[in-house]
Coordinates of C-alpha atoms in Angstrom, one line a residue:
Chain A
X1355 CA 0.0 -0.4 0.2
X1356 CA 1.5 3.6 -0.9
X1357 CA 0.2 6.7 0.6
X1358 CA -3.8 6.9 1.4
X1359 CA -5.3 10.0 0.3
X1360 CA -9.1 11.5 0.7
X1361 CA -10.6 12.9 -2.2
X1362 CA -13.7 14.9 -1.9
X1363 CA -15.2 14.9 -5.4
X1364 CA -17.1 18.8 -5.6
X1365 CA -19.4 17.4 -8.4
X1366 CA -21.0 15.2 -5.6
X1367 CA -21.5 16.3 -2.5
X1368 CA -24.8 17.8 -1.1
X1369 CA -24.0 19.4 1.5
X1370 CA -25.5 17.2 3.6
X1371 CA -23.4 17.3 6.5
X1372 CA -23.1 13.5 7.1
X1373 CA -19.6 13.2 7.3
X1374 CA -19.4 16.1 10.1
X1375 CA -21.7 13.8 12.3
X1376 CA -19.9 10.8 12.0
X1377 CA -17.4 12.0 12.9
X1378 CA -17.8 13.7 15.8
X1379 CA -20.4 11.6 17.0
X1380 CA -18.2 8.4 15.7
X1381 CA -15.2 9.5 18.0
X1382 CA -17.2 11.6 21.1
X1383 CA -15.8 14.7 20.0
X1384 CA -15.5 17.6 22.6
X1385 CA -17.8 20.7 21.8
X1386 CA -16.3 23.4 19.7
X1387 CA -14.0 20.7 17.8
X1388 CA -14.9 20.0 14.3
X1389 CA -12.3 17.6 12.8
X1390 CA -14.2 17.7 8.8
X1391 CA -16.6 20.8 8.0
X1392 CA -17.9 21.3 4.5
X1393 CA -17.2 24.5 2.9
X1394 CA -19.8 26.4 0.4
X1395 CA -18.9 28.7 -2.0
X1396 CA -21.6 31.0 -4.2
X1397 CA -24.3 29.3 -2.1
X1398 CA -27.7 29.5 -4.5
X1399 CA -26.1 30.4 -7.1
X1400 CA -25.5 28.4 -10.3
X1401 CA -22.0 28.1 -9.5
X1402 CA -22.4 26.4 -6.1
X1403 CA -19.9 24.1 -5.0
X1404 CA -19.5 22.1 -1.3
X1405 CA -16.5 20.1 -0.4
X1406 CA -15.6 18.7 3.0
X1407 CA -12.2 19.9 4.1
X1408 CA -10.5 17.9 7.2
X1409 CA -7.0 17.1 7.6
X1410 CA -5.3 16.4 4.1
X1411 CA -2.7 14.4 5.8
X1412 CA 0.0 16.4 3.1
X1413 CA 3.1 14.7 2.3
X1414 CA 5.7 17.3 3.9
X1415 CA 3.4 18.6 6.3
X1416 CA 3.6 22.7 7.0
X1417 CA 2.4 21.3 10.7
X1418 CA 5.4 18.7 11.2
X1419 CA 8.0 21.6 10.2
X1420 CA 6.6 24.1 13.0
X1421 CA 5.8 21.8 15.9
X1422 CA 8.2 23.5 18.4
X1423 CA 7.7 19.6 20.5
X1424 CA 7.6 17.2 17.1
X1425 CA 4.7 15.8 18.1
X1426 CA 3.0 15.6 14.9
X1427 CA 4.4 12.7 12.6
X1428 CA 3.4 10.8 9.4
X1429 CA 2.8 6.9 9.5
X1430 CA 4.7 5.0 6.9
X1431 CA 0.9 4.8 5.3
X1432 CA 1.4 8.6 4.9
X1433 CA -1.7 9.2 7.7
X1434 CA -0.2 12.1 10.1
X1435 CA -1.3 11.8 13.8
X1436 CA -0.5 14.2 16.7
X1437 CA 0.5 12.9 20.0
X1438 CA -1.6 14.8 22.2
X1439 CA 0.3 14.1 25.5
X1440 CA 3.2 15.9 23.9
X1441 CA 1.5 18.7 22.1
X1442 CA 1.3 22.2 24.1
X1443 CA -1.4 23.9 22.6
X1444 CA 0.6 26.7 21.1
X1445 CA -1.3 26.6 17.6
X1446 CA 1.4 26.8 15.3
X1447 CA 0.3 23.8 13.2
X1448 CA -3.0 26.1 12.5
X1449 CA -1.3 29.0 11.5
X1450 CA 0.9 26.3 9.1
X1451 CA -2.3 24.2 8.1
X1452 CA -3.4 25.2 4.7
X1453 CA -6.8 23.9 5.0
X1454 CA -7.2 25.7 8.7
X1455 CA -7.8 21.2 10.0
X1456 CA -5.8 21.7 13.7
X1457 CA -8.2 22.3 16.1
X1458 CA -8.3 23.4 19.5
X1459 CA -10.3 22.8 22.4
X1460 CA -10.7 25.8 24.8
X1461 CA -11.1 26.0 28.5
X1462 CA -7.4 25.1 29.9
X1463 CA -5.7 27.7 32.8
X1464 CA -6.3 31.1 31.4
X1465 CA -8.1 30.3 28.5
X1466 CA -5.2 28.2 27.1
X1467 CA -5.8 26.1 23.7
X1468 CA -5.6 22.1 25.0
X1469 CA -4.2 19.9 22.8
X1470 CA -4.4 19.7 19.4
X1471 CA -6.8 17.2 17.6
X1472 CA -7.2 16.9 14.4
X1473 CA -8.6 14.2 11.7
X1474 CA -6.6 10.8 12.2
X1475 CA -7.9 9.3 9.1
X1476 CA -9.8 7.3 11.8
X1477 CA -6.2 6.1 12.5
X1478 CA -6.0 6.0 16.7
X1479 CA -3.6 8.3 18.1
X1480 CA 0.4 6.5 19.2
X1481 CA -0.9 4.1 21.8
X1482 CA -1.8 1.1 21.3
X1483 CA -4.7 0.2 18.9
X1484 CA -7.3 -0.4 20.7
X1485 CA -6.4 0.7 23.8
X1486 CA -8.3 2.8 26.2
X1487 CA -6.1 5.8 26.5
X1488 CA -6.1 5.9 22.3
X1489 CA -9.9 5.2 22.2
X1490 CA -10.4 8.9 25.1
X1491 CA -7.8 10.5 23.4
X1492 CA -8.3 9.8 19.2
X1493 CA -11.6 7.9 19.4
X1494 CA -12.0 4.9 17.1
X1495 CA -9.4 3.4 15.3
X1496 CA -11.3 2.0 12.0
X1497 CA -8.0 1.9 9.9
X1498 CA -6.3 -0.9 12.4
X1499 CA -9.8 -3.2 12.1
X1500 CA -9.3 -2.4 7.9
X1501 CA -12.6 -0.3 7.6
X1502 CA -12.4 3.0 6.0
X1503 CA -12.7 6.2 8.2
X1504 CA -16.3 6.9 9.6
X1505 CA -17.0 9.6 6.7
X1506 CA -16.4 8.2 3.5
X1507 CA -18.1 5.3 4.6
X1508 CA -21.4 7.3 5.2
X1509 CA -21.2 9.1 2.1
X1510 CA -24.4 9.0 0.8
X1511 CA -23.3 10.3 -2.1
X1512 CA -20.0 8.5 -2.7
X1513 CA -18.7 11.9 -2.7
X1514 CA -16.1 11.6 0.3
X1515 CA -13.1 9.4 -1.3
X1516 CA -10.7 7.5 1.0
X1517 CA -8.0 5.4 0.5
X1518 CA -5.0 4.0 -1.2
X1519 CA -4.2 7.3 -3.1
X1520 CA -3.9 5.5 -6.7
X1521 CA -7.1 3.1 -5.8
X1522 CA -9.1 6.9 -5.3
X1523 CA -7.5 8.0 -8.0
X1524 CA -8.5 5.7 -10.4
X1525 CA -11.8 6.1 -9.2
X1526 CA -11.8 9.6 -9.6
X1527 CA -10.9 9.8 -13.0
X1528 CA -13.3 7.3 -14.5
X1529 CA -15.9 8.9 -13.0
X1530 CA -14.8 12.2 -14.6
X1531 CA -14.0 10.2 -17.8
X1532 CA -17.7 9.1 -17.7
X1533 CA -19.3 12.0 -16.7
X1534 CA -17.9 14.8 -18.9
X1535 CA -17.0 17.7 -16.3
X1536 CA -18.7 20.4 -15.3
X1537 CA -21.4 21.2 -18.4
X1538 CA -20.9 18.6 -20.0
X1539 CA -22.2 16.2 -17.2
X1540 CA -25.0 14.4 -17.6
X1541 CA -28.6 15.9 -16.7
X1542 CA -26.8 19.1 -16.2
X1543 CA -28.8 21.1 -19.0
X1544 CA -31.5 19.0 -17.5
X1545 CA -30.9 21.1 -13.7
X1546 CA -29.6 24.1 -14.9
X1547 CA -29.6 25.7 -18.6
X1548 CA -31.5 28.6 -18.7
X1549 CA -35.0 29.8 -19.7
X1550 CA -34.5 32.2 -21.7
Chain B
X1471 CA -20.2 75.0 -44.5
X1472 CA -19.5 71.4 -46.0
X1473 CA -16.3 71.3 -44.6
X1474 CA -17.9 71.9 -41.0
X1475 CA -20.6 68.9 -42.0
X1476 CA -18.0 66.5 -43.0
X1477 CA -16.4 67.2 -39.5
X1478 CA -19.3 66.7 -37.8
X1479 CA -20.2 63.2 -39.6
X1480 CA -16.0 62.1 -39.1
X1481 CA -16.5 63.4 -34.7
X1482 CA -19.8 61.2 -34.9
X1483 CA -18.8 57.9 -36.4
X1484 CA -16.0 58.2 -34.1
X1485 CA -17.7 58.1 -31.9
X1486 CA -19.7 55.0 -32.1
X1487 CA -17.3 53.1 -33.2
X1488 CA -16.2 54.0 -29.6
X1489 CA -19.1 53.1 -27.9
X1490 CA -19.3 49.9 -30.1
X1491 CA -15.4 48.7 -28.9
X1492 CA -17.2 49.7 -25.2
X1493 CA -19.9 47.8 -25.5
X1494 CA -18.3 44.5 -26.8
X1495 CA -15.4 44.9 -24.4
X1496 CA -18.1 44.8 -21.8
X1497 CA -19.8 42.4 -22.7
X1498 CA -16.8 40.2 -23.5
X1499 CA -15.8 41.0 -19.5
X1500 CA -19.3 39.9 -18.4
X1501 CA -19.2 36.8 -20.5
X1502 CA -15.4 36.4 -18.9
X1503 CA -17.0 37.2 -15.0
X1504 CA -19.4 34.8 -15.8
X1505 CA -17.1 31.7 -16.3
X1506 CA -15.9 29.7 -13.3
X1507 CA -13.3 27.3 -13.8
X1508 CA -12.6 24.4 -11.0
X1509 CA -9.1 26.2 -10.7
X1510 CA -11.3 29.2 -9.8
X1511 CA -13.1 27.0 -7.7
X1512 CA -10.3 25.3 -5.5
X1513 CA -8.4 29.1 -5.4
X1514 CA -11.4 30.6 -4.1
X1515 CA -12.0 27.6 -1.5
X1516 CA -8.1 27.9 -0.3
X1517 CA -8.7 31.2 0.8
X1518 CA -11.8 31.0 2.3
X1519 CA -10.2 27.8 3.9
X1520 CA -7.1 28.7 5.1
X1521 CA -6.0 32.3 4.5
X1522 CA -3.5 33.6 2.1
X1523 CA -1.4 30.8 2.6
X1524 CA 0.8 30.8 -0.6
X1525 CA 1.9 34.2 0.8
X1526 CA 1.7 34.8 4.5
X1527 CA 1.4 31.0 5.7
X1528 CA 4.1 30.3 3.5
X1529 CA 6.3 32.6 4.7
X1530 CA 5.3 31.5 9.0
X1531 CA 6.4 27.7 8.0
X1532 CA 9.0 28.2 6.3
X1533 CA 10.5 31.0 9.3
X1534 CA 9.3 28.8 11.9
X1535 CA 10.0 25.1 9.9
X1536 CA 13.5 26.1 9.3
X1537 CA 13.7 26.4 13.2
X1538 CA 15.2 30.0 12.6
X1539 CA 12.8 31.8 15.6
X1540 CA 15.2 29.2 18.1
X1541 CA 18.5 29.3 16.8
X1542 CA 18.1 32.8 16.6
X1543 CA 16.7 32.9 20.3
X1544 CA 19.4 30.4 21.6
X1545 CA 22.0 32.5 19.5
X1546 CA 21.2 35.6 21.9
X1547 CA 21.2 33.5 24.9
X1548 CA 24.4 32.2 24.3
X1549 CA 26.2 34.9 23.3
X1550 CA 25.1 37.7 24.9
X1551 CA 25.8 36.5 28.4
X1552 CA 29.3 35.0 27.0
X1553 CA 30.1 38.5 25.5
X1554 CA 29.7 40.1 29.2
X1555 CA 31.5 37.3 30.8
X1556 CA 34.7 38.5 28.6
X1557 CA 33.6 42.1 29.6
X1558 CA 33.9 41.2 33.4
X1559 CA 36.9 39.4 33.2
X1560 CA 38.7 42.2 30.8
X1561 CA 37.0 45.4 32.2
X1562 CA 35.3 44.6 35.4
X1563 CA 32.6 46.1 37.4
X1564 CA 32.5 49.8 38.2
X1565 CA 32.5 50.7 41.4
X1566 CA 31.6 53.5 43.3
X1567 CA 32.1 55.4 46.8
X1568 CA 28.5 54.3 48.8
X1569 CA 29.4 56.0 51.5
X1570 CA 28.3 59.7 50.1
X1571 CA 24.9 61.5 50.4
X1572 CA 22.4 59.5 48.8
X1573 CA 20.1 60.9 46.0
X1574 CA 16.4 59.2 45.6
X1575 CA 15.8 57.9 41.9
X1576 CA 13.1 55.8 42.6
X1577 CA 10.1 57.1 44.8
X1578 CA 8.1 54.0 46.1
X1579 CA 5.7 53.6 42.8
X1580 CA 7.8 53.4 40.8
X1581 CA 9.6 50.4 42.7
X1582 CA 6.8 48.7 42.7
X1583 CA 5.9 48.9 38.9
X1584 CA 9.3 47.9 38.2
X1585 CA 8.7 44.7 41.0
X1586 CA 5.6 43.7 38.7
X1587 CA 7.2 44.1 35.9
X1588 CA 10.6 42.8 36.3
X1589 CA 8.8 39.5 37.4
X1590 CA 6.6 39.5 34.6
X1591 CA 9.7 40.0 32.2
X1592 CA 11.5 37.6 33.8
X1593 CA 8.4 34.9 33.8
X1594 CA 7.8 35.9 30.2
X1595 CA 10.8 35.2 29.0
X1596 CA 12.0 32.0 31.0
X1597 CA 8.7 30.4 30.0
X1598 CA 8.7 31.7 26.4
X1599 CA 12.7 30.7 25.5
X1600 CA 11.3 27.2 26.9
X1601 CA 8.3 27.0 24.7
X1602 CA 10.5 28.2 21.8
X1603 CA 13.2 25.3 22.6
X1604 CA 10.6 23.2 23.8
X1605 CA 11.5 20.3 21.3
X1606 CA 14.5 19.3 23.8
X1607 CA 11.9 18.6 26.5
X1608 CA 9.6 16.8 24.4
X1609 CA 7.0 19.3 24.8
X1610 CA 4.4 17.4 27.6
X1611 CA 3.3 18.8 30.8
X1612 CA 6.3 20.9 31.5
X1613 CA 6.2 23.1 28.6
X1614 CA 2.3 22.9 29.0
X1615 CA 3.3 24.8 32.3
X1616 CA 5.9 26.9 30.6
X1617 CA 2.1 28.4 28.1
X1618 CA 0.4 28.9 31.7
X1619 CA 2.6 30.5 32.7
X1620 CA 3.7 32.6 30.0
X1621 CA -0.4 33.5 30.3
X1622 CA 0.3 34.5 33.9
X1623 CA 3.3 37.0 33.5
X1624 CA 1.0 38.1 30.1
X1625 CA -1.3 39.3 33.0
X1626 CA 1.1 41.1 35.0
X1627 CA 3.0 43.0 32.0
X1628 CA -0.2 44.9 31.7
X1629 CA -0.2 47.2 34.7
X1630 CA 3.6 47.3 34.5
X1631 CA 4.1 48.0 31.1
X1632 CA 1.2 51.0 31.5
X1633 CA 2.8 52.4 34.8
X1634 CA 6.2 52.4 33.4
X1635 CA 5.0 54.1 30.1
X1636 CA 3.2 56.8 32.4
X1637 CA 5.8 57.1 35.2
X1638 CA 9.3 57.6 33.3
X1639 CA 7.3 58.7 30.1
X1640 CA 9.2 62.5 30.3
X1641 CA 12.2 61.2 31.3
X1642 CA 13.0 58.9 28.9
X1643 CA 12.5 61.5 26.3
X1644 CA 16.0 61.3 23.7
X1645 CA 18.0 64.1 24.8
X1646 CA 20.9 64.9 22.7
X1647 CA 23.5 64.0 25.8
X1648 CA 22.1 60.6 24.5
X1649 CA 24.4 60.7 21.2
X1650 CA 27.9 61.5 22.8
X1651 CA 26.7 58.3 25.4
X1652 CA 26.2 56.2 22.3
X1653 CA 29.0 56.9 20.8
X1654 CA 31.2 56.8 23.9
X1655 CA 29.1 53.7 25.2
X1656 CA 28.7 55.0 28.9
X1657 CA 32.4 54.6 29.5
X1658 CA 31.9 50.9 29.7
X1659 CA 34.0 50.0 27.5
X1660 CA 37.0 51.4 29.7
X1661 CA 37.7 50.8 33.7
X1662 CA 38.2 54.5 33.8
X1663 CA 35.9 56.2 36.1
X1664 CA 35.2 60.0 34.7
X1665 CA 31.6 61.9 34.3
X1666 CA 29.4 60.4 31.6
X1667 CA 26.8 62.7 29.5
X1668 CA 23.3 61.8 31.1
X1669 CA 20.8 63.4 32.2
X1670 CA 18.2 61.0 35.5
X1671 CA 18.6 58.2 32.3
X1672 CA 20.7 57.4 29.8
X1673 CA 20.8 56.1 26.6
X1674 CA 21.3 52.8 27.1
X1675 CA 18.3 53.4 30.0
X1676 CA 16.4 54.8 27.4
X1677 CA 16.8 52.3 24.6
X1678 CA 15.4 49.5 26.6
X1679 CA 12.5 51.8 28.1
X1680 CA 11.1 52.5 24.4
X1681 CA 11.8 48.5 24.0
X1682 CA 10.0 47.3 27.1
X1683 CA 6.9 49.6 26.6
X1684 CA 6.5 50.1 22.8
X1685 CA 7.7 46.6 22.2
X1686 CA 6.2 45.4 25.3
X1687 CA 2.6 46.8 24.2
X1688 CA 3.2 45.2 20.6
X1689 CA 4.3 41.7 22.3
X1690 CA 0.9 42.3 24.4
X1691 CA -1.3 43.1 21.2
X1692 CA 0.5 39.9 19.1
X1693 CA 0.1 37.5 22.1
X1694 CA -3.1 38.2 22.5
X1695 CA -4.1 37.5 19.0
X1696 CA -2.0 34.2 19.1
X1697 CA -3.6 33.3 22.4
X1698 CA -7.0 33.6 21.5
X1699 CA -7.3 33.2 17.6
X1700 CA -9.2 36.4 17.4
X1701 CA -8.0 37.6 14.1
X1702 CA -8.1 36.5 9.9
X1703 CA -5.9 34.0 10.6
X1704 CA -3.0 35.8 8.2
X1705 CA -2.9 38.6 11.0
X1706 CA -2.4 35.5 13.4
X1707 CA 0.2 34.4 11.4
X1708 CA 2.1 38.1 11.2
X1709 CA 1.7 38.8 14.9
X1710 CA 3.1 35.1 15.5
X1711 CA 6.4 35.8 13.2
X1712 CA 6.5 39.6 14.7
X1713 CA 6.3 37.5 18.5
X1714 CA 8.8 36.1 18.0
X1715 CA 11.3 38.7 16.3
X1716 CA 10.2 41.7 19.1
X1717 CA 10.9 38.7 21.5
X1718 CA 14.6 38.3 20.7
X1719 CA 15.2 42.0 20.8
X1720 CA 12.9 41.9 24.4
X1721 CA 15.6 39.2 25.4
X1722 CA 19.1 41.0 24.4
X1723 CA 18.0 44.3 26.3
X1724 CA 16.9 42.0 29.3
X1725 CA 19.6 39.9 29.3
X1726 CA 21.9 42.8 29.2
X1727 CA 20.0 45.3 32.1
X1728 CA 20.2 42.2 33.8
X1729 CA 24.4 42.0 32.9
X1730 CA 24.5 46.4 34.0
X1731 CA 22.1 46.1 37.2
X1732 CA 23.6 43.0 39.2
X1733 CA 27.4 42.9 37.6
X1734 CA 28.4 45.9 35.5
X1735 CA 27.9 48.3 38.3
X1736 CA 28.3 46.8 41.6
X1737 CA 25.9 47.7 44.4
X1738 CA 22.8 49.0 41.5
X1739 CA 20.8 46.4 42.2
X1740 CA 20.2 48.0 45.9
X1741 CA 19.2 51.2 44.1
X1742 CA 16.3 49.5 43.0
X1743 CA 15.4 48.0 46.3
X1744 CA 16.1 51.1 48.6
X1745 CA 15.3 54.0 45.6
X1746 CA 18.8 55.9 46.5
X1747 CA 21.8 55.9 44.3
X1748 CA 24.9 57.1 46.1
X1749 CA 26.3 60.6 45.1
X1750 CA 29.0 59.5 43.3
X1751 CA 27.5 56.8 40.9
X1752 CA 24.8 59.7 40.1
X1753 CA 27.4 62.3 39.6
X1754 CA 29.5 60.0 37.8
X1755 CA 26.7 58.5 35.3
X1756 CA 24.1 60.7 35.6
X1757 CA 26.4 63.7 35.4
X1758 CA 23.4 65.7 34.3
X1759 CA 21.4 65.1 36.2
X1760 CA 19.9 68.2 38.0
X1761 CA 18.2 66.7 41.2
X1762 CA 16.5 68.3 43.8
X1763 CA 17.8 68.9 47.4
X1764 CA 14.5 67.6 48.8
X1765 CA 15.7 64.1 47.0
X1766 CA 19.3 63.9 48.9
X1767 CA 19.7 62.1 51.8
X1768 CA 22.6 61.7 54.3
X1769 CA 24.7 59.1 53.8
X1770 CA 27.7 57.9 56.2
X1771 CA 30.4 60.7 55.8
X1772 CA 28.5 62.9 57.4

C-alpha cells in the first residue's frame, strides 16, 4: 500500500453534513472541535459547490515542520497524527495549515488552548491499538480494524473518497471520464439550462 | 459649410465606433466573469479555508520550519552572556563610593511598578524560551506549564508596562547628550571612572525603556491574538512572526539590563530596592542630572 488520501468530489457533494456528524459522533469529539467540516461557496448561485474538508494528511506536512515540540508525525502509510500527550497547544500547526484542519479545545488554565485535535484518518493515535487510552484521546481506530474512515464510509453520494491514493485516483478518474465535467455532465442541461 | 458637415459626420462615426468597442468589451468582460472554472473554485476555496497561505502561511511555515526563531533565541542567550562574561573579566565592574550622600532615584510607586515588571518579564522570558525550545524537553506537561506561566506573566505585564509608560515617559524622552553617550557606549569599555553625559536616565536605559514599553505593548497585542486566535488567520500568522522577532530584541535587552544591574555596576541592584543611588555614582554616570535638594539623604560620611 502506498499513501492514503482523501478526495472530495465537488460535483457530488450535496452539503448534507453527514460526514461531519459521523466523525463527531463516532469519535465523541468535544463541543467546539470539528475534525471535518463542509464548506460551501457561492451558496444559491449556479456555481455553488460544496466540499468536505479535514486534515489532508499532506506529504511534507507544514504542521510537522513548525511544531515546536515535534509531536506531529507521519506514518509509513501517509497518515499524519498528533501525540496529544506531548502537544502543548501553541497553535503553530493551525497557522501553518493550508486547510485550517488543526482544532483546539478551549478552557485550560487562563483560557489557554488544550492539546490539538484533528482528523486521524480514523487511525487512532500513537497509543496502543484499541487501548482505552487511544479511544479516549483520539476516538476509533477503524484503519486497524480494516475499515475506511467513518466520514467517507457513510457519505451518501459517495463524494468523499478515502483510501489508497492510487485506487482513489482511479475511481475519480473513471467518474470524470464517464460524466464529463461541469456543464458536460449528464443531466446538467435539464437541471441548470436557462429558460430565456 | 460643407467642411463642417464632414467633420461632424467624422466625429459622429468615431464616437459610434468607440461606443461599439466599449459595448463589445463590456460584454466580453461579463462573459469572462460568468465563466467559473474548477481551478477558480479551488483558488477561492483555499482563500476561504486557509487564508493567503502562499504568501503568509508559507512564510510562517518557512521561518518556523527552518527553526530560524529557535536558533536565533539560542544564539542570543548564549552569545550575549559570553560577551558580558568577557567584559566582566577584561574591564570589570564599576565601583563607586557608597558612603556619601544618597540621592532618591526611584520613589516607592516606581519601585513597585518596576518590581511587577521585573517579575513578569522574568517569567515571560524564561517561559517563552522554554516554549520556543520545547523540542529539547519533549513537550508535554512541563512545556504546557510554561505556556500557562507565559499567559500569567502577560497578565502581570499589562499594569507593569502601562505603569512604566506613565511614570517614566518624560524622563525617557531622547536628549542631545544621548548621542554622545552612545558614541562612548556610556564609558563601559574603559576602566576609568569619569563623568558620563546623561541626565536622569542614559541612552542605554532609554533604549531599553522604549523597547520594553512599546515593544512590550506590541508583544501584548500580538500575544493576545495568538492566545485567542482573535483575528483573521493571516493576521495571526504575522502576529506570531512579529512576536518571535520582537521577542529576540526584548530578550537581548533584558539580558543586558540584568547584567548592568547585577554585575556591571556594583551595588546597583540595591538602588532599585531602596530607591537611592550614591552621590558618587550619580555624579559620574548621570552627570547632567539636576536633582532637588529634598531628594538628598545624608550618607555615612556626614
